Short mmCIF file of C-alpha atoms in Angstrom, two decimals:
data_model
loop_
_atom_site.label_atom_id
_atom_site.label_comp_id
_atom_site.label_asym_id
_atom_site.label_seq_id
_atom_site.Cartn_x
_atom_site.Cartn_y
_atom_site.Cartn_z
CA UNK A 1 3.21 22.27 1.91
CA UNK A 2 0.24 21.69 4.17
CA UNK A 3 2.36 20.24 7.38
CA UNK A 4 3.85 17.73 9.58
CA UNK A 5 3.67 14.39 9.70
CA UNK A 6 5.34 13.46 12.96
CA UNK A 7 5.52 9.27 13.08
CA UNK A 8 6.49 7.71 16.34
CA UNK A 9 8.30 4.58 15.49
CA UNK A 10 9.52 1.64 17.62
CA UNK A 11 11.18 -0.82 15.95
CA UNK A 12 13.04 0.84 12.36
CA UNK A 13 11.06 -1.77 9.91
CA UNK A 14 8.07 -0.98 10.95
CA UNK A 15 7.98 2.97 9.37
CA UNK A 16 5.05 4.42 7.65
CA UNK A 17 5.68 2.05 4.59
CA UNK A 18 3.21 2.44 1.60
CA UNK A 19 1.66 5.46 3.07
CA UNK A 20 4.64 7.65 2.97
CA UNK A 21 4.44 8.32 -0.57
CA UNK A 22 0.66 9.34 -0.37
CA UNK A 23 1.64 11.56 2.45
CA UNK A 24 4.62 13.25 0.34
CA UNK A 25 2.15 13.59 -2.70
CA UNK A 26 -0.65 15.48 -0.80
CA UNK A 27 2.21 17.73 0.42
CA UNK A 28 3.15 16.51 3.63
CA UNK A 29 6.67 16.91 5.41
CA UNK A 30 7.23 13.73 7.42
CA UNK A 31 9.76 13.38 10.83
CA UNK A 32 10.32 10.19 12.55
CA UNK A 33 10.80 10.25 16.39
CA UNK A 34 12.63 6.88 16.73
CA UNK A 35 11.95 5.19 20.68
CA UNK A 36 15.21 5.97 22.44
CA UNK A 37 16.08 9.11 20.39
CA UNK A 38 15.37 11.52 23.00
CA UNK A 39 11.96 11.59 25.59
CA UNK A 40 8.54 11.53 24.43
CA UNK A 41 8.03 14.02 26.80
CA UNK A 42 9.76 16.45 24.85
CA UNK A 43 7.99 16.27 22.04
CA UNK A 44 5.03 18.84 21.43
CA UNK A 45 1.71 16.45 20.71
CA UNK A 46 -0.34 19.09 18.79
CA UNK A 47 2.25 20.85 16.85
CA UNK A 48 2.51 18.24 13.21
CA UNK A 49 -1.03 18.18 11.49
CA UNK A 50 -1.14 14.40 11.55
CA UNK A 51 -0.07 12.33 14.67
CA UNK A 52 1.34 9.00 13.58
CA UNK A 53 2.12 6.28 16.59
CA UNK A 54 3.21 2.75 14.79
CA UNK A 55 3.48 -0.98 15.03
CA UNK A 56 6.36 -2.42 17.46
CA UNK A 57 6.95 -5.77 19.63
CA UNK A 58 6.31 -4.67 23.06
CA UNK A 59 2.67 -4.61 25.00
CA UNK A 60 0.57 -1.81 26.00
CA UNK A 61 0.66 -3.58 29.33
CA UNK A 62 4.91 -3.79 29.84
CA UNK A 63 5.14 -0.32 31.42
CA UNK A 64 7.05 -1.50 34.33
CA UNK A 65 9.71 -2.87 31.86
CA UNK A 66 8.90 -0.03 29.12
CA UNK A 67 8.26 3.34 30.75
CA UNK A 68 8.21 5.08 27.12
CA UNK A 69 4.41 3.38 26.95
CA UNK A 70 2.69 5.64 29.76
CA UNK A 71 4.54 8.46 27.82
CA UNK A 72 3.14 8.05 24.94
CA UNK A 73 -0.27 7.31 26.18
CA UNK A 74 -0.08 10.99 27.97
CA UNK A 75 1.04 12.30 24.17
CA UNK A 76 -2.03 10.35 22.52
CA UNK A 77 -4.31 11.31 25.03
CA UNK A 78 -3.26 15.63 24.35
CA UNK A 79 -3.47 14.86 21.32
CA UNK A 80 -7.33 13.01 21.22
CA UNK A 81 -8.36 15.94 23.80
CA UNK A 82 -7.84 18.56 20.97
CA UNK A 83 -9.62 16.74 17.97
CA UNK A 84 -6.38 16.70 16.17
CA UNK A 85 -5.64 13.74 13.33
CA UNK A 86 -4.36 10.55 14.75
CA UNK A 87 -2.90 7.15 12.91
CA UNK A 88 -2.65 4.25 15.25
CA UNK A 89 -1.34 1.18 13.42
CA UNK A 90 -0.98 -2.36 15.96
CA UNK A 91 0.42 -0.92 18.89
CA UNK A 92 -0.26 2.25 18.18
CA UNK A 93 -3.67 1.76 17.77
CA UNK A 94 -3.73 -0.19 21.08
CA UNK A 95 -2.27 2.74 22.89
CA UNK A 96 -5.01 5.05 21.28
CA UNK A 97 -8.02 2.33 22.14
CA UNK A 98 -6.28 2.49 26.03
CA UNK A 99 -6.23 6.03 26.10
CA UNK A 100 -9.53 6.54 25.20
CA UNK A 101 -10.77 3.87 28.18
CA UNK A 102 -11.06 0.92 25.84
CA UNK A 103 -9.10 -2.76 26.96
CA UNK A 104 -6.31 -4.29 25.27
CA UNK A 105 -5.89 -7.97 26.22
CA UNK A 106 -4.01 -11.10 25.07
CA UNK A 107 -6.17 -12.55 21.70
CA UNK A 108 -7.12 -16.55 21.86
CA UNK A 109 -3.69 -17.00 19.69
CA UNK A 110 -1.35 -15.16 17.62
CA UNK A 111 -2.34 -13.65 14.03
CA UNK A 112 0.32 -13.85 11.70
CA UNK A 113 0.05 -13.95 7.69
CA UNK A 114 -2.62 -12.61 5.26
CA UNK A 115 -5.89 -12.84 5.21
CA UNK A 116 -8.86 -10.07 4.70
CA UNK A 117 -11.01 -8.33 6.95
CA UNK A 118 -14.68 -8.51 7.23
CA UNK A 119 -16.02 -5.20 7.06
CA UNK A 120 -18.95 -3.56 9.24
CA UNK A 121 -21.30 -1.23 7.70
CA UNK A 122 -19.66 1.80 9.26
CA UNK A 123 -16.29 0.14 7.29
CA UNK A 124 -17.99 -0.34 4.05
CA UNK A 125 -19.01 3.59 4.32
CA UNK A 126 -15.34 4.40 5.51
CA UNK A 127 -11.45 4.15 3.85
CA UNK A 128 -11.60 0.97 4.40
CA UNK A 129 -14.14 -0.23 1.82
CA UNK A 130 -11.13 -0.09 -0.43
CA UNK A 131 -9.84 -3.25 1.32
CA UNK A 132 -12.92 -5.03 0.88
CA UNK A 133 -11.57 -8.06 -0.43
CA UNK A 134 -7.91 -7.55 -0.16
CA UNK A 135 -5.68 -9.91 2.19
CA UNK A 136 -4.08 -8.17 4.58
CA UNK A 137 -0.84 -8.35 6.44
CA UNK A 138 -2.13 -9.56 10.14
CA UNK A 139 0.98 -9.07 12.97
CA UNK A 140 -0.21 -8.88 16.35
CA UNK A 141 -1.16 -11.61 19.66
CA UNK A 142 -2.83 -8.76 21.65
CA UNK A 143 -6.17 -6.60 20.74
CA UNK A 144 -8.05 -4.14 21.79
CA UNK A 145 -11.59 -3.54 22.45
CA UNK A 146 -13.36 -0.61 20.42
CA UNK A 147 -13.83 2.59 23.15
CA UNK A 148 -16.83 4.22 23.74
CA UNK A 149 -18.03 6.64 21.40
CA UNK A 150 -15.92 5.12 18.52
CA UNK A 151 -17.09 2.59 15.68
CA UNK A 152 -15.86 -0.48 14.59
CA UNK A 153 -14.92 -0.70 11.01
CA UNK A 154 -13.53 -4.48 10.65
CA UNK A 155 -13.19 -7.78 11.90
CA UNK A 156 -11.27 -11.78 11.68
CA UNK A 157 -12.54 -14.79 12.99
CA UNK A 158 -9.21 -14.35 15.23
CA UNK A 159 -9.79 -10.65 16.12
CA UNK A 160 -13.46 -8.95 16.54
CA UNK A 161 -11.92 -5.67 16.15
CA UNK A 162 -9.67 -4.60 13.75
CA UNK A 163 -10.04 -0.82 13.27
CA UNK A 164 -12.03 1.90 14.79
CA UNK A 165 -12.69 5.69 13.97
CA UNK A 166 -13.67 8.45 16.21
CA UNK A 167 -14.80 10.58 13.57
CA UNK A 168 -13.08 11.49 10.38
CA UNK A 169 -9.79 12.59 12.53
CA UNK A 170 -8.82 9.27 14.68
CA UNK A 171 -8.21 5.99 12.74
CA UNK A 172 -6.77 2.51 14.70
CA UNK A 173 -5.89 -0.38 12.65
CA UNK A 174 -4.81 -3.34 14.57
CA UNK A 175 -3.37 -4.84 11.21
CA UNK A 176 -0.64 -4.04 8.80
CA UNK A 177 -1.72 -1.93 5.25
CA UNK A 178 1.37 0.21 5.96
CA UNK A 179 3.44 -3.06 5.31
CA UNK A 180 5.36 -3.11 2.17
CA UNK A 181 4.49 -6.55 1.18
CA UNK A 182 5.60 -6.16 -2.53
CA UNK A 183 10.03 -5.49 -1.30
CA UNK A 184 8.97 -9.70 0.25
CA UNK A 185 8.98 -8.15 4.20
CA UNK A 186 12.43 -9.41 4.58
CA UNK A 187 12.66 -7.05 7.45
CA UNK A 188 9.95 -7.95 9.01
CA UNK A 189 10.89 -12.09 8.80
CA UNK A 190 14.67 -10.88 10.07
CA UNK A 191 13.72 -8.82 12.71
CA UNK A 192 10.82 -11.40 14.19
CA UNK A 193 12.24 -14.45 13.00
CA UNK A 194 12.05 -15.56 16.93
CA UNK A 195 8.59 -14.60 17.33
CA UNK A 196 7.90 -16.61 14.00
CA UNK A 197 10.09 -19.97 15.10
CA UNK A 198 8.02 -19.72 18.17
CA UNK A 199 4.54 -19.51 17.11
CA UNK A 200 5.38 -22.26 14.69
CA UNK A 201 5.07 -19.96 11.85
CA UNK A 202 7.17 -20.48 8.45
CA UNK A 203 8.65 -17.18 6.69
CA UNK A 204 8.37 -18.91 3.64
CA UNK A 205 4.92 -18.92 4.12
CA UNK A 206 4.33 -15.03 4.40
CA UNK A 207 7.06 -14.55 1.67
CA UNK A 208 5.43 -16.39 -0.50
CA UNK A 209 2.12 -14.72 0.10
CA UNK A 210 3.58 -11.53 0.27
CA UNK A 211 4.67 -12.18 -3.19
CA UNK A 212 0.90 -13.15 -4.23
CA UNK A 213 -0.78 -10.03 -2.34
CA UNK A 214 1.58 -7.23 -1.92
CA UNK A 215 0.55 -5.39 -5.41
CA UNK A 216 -2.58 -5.63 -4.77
CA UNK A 217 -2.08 -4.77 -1.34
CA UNK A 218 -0.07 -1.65 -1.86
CA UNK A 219 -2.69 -0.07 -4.29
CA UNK A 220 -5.54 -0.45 -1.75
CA UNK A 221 -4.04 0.87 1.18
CA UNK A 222 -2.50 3.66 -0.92
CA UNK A 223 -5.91 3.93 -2.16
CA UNK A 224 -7.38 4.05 1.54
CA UNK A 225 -4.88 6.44 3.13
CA UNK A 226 -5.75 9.01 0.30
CA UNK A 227 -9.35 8.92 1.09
CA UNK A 228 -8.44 9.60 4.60
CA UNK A 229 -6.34 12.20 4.48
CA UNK A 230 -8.51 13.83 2.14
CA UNK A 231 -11.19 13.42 4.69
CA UNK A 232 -9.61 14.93 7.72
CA UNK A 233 -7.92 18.07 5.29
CA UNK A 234 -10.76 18.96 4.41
#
């Protein structure tokens, strides 16, 4: 076994999805730390040999009504200071980009539903060149602004940045290859079904979508996550 996999998770749906699998095959042991099971504070930062902070509905900027968030940004930021591997997905990633003295702000509207990215040339040399192509599952109305020091590896006409690495051990995705598209996200249209009748948004449209993308989906991102991991083991 080469280690721990410790995944900070907010909301239950939103777990390490597609990736767990790779994580288990390359010989990982992988702990959740579910929000609300305990202080953050307790937990040791540097101690799993991959740091995994995931997707949930809150902002980076609700501390006052969310004190777990300046926690966690105190975690991340231990955990960037000694070059250890990092995962940000959505707001995970947005906590990593605001530790690291990048912005997160309010996007011109909400991104919801498939669609691909538009790789950079630092992408198309990354993990991510295996999504070249591939719609991906989009969940987010803030983003964040790539930090110093750290390259942009993708991009929407809604979102200018949507991933960054700082180096081969730190990797932000604002958008959703973890997702499970192929089980339909059923948990996902349950548990947000009031952010989706608000935006205007119709589940049957992302089912329906997931339905046409999640294989293809799945084998990319599986695809991707290998080549990362492999990366940062070795």
């Amino acid at each position: 076994m080469l280690g721990t996999v410790l995944a900070i998770r907010h909301i239950h749906f939103e777990d390490l999805g597609t990736v767990e699998p790779v994580l288990r095959d390359a010989g990982y042991a992988i702990r959740y730390h579910d929000i609300g099971d305990g202080g953050l504070a307790a937990l040791d930062p540097l101690q799993p040999e991959l740091l995994a902070v995931l997707g949930g509905p809150v902002g980076v900027h609700d501390g006052d009504a969310y004190p777990f968030l300046a926690e966690e940004r105190a975690l991340i930021a231990r955990r960037l200071e000694a070059g250890k591997p990092l995962l940000g997905i959505c707001l995970g990633a947005q906590q990593i980009a605001m530790a690291l003295g990048g912005a997160v702000a309010p996007g011109a509207a909400k991104e919801i539903g498939f669609s691909p990215l538009a790789l950079t040339e630092a992408g198309r040399d990354s993990p991510l060149r295996h999504l070249d192509g591939v719609p991906v599952l989009h969940w987010h109305g803030d983003g964040f602004r790539t930090p110093r020091g750290a390259a942009t590896l993708a991009s929407t006409p809604a979102c200018p940045n949507q991933a960054f690495a700082l180096g081969d051990t730190v990797l932000a995705l604002q958008f959703h290859p973890e997702a499970d598209a192929c089980n339909g996200l059923e948990r996902w249209l349950v548990g947000h079904a009031c952010e989706l009748a608000a935006s205007g948004i119709d589940p049957r449209a992302i089912r329906a979508d997931a339905a046409r993308f999640g294989p293809g989906l799945r084998e990319a991102a599986r695809a991707m996550f290998a080549d990362w991991i492999e990366g940062f083991a070795t």
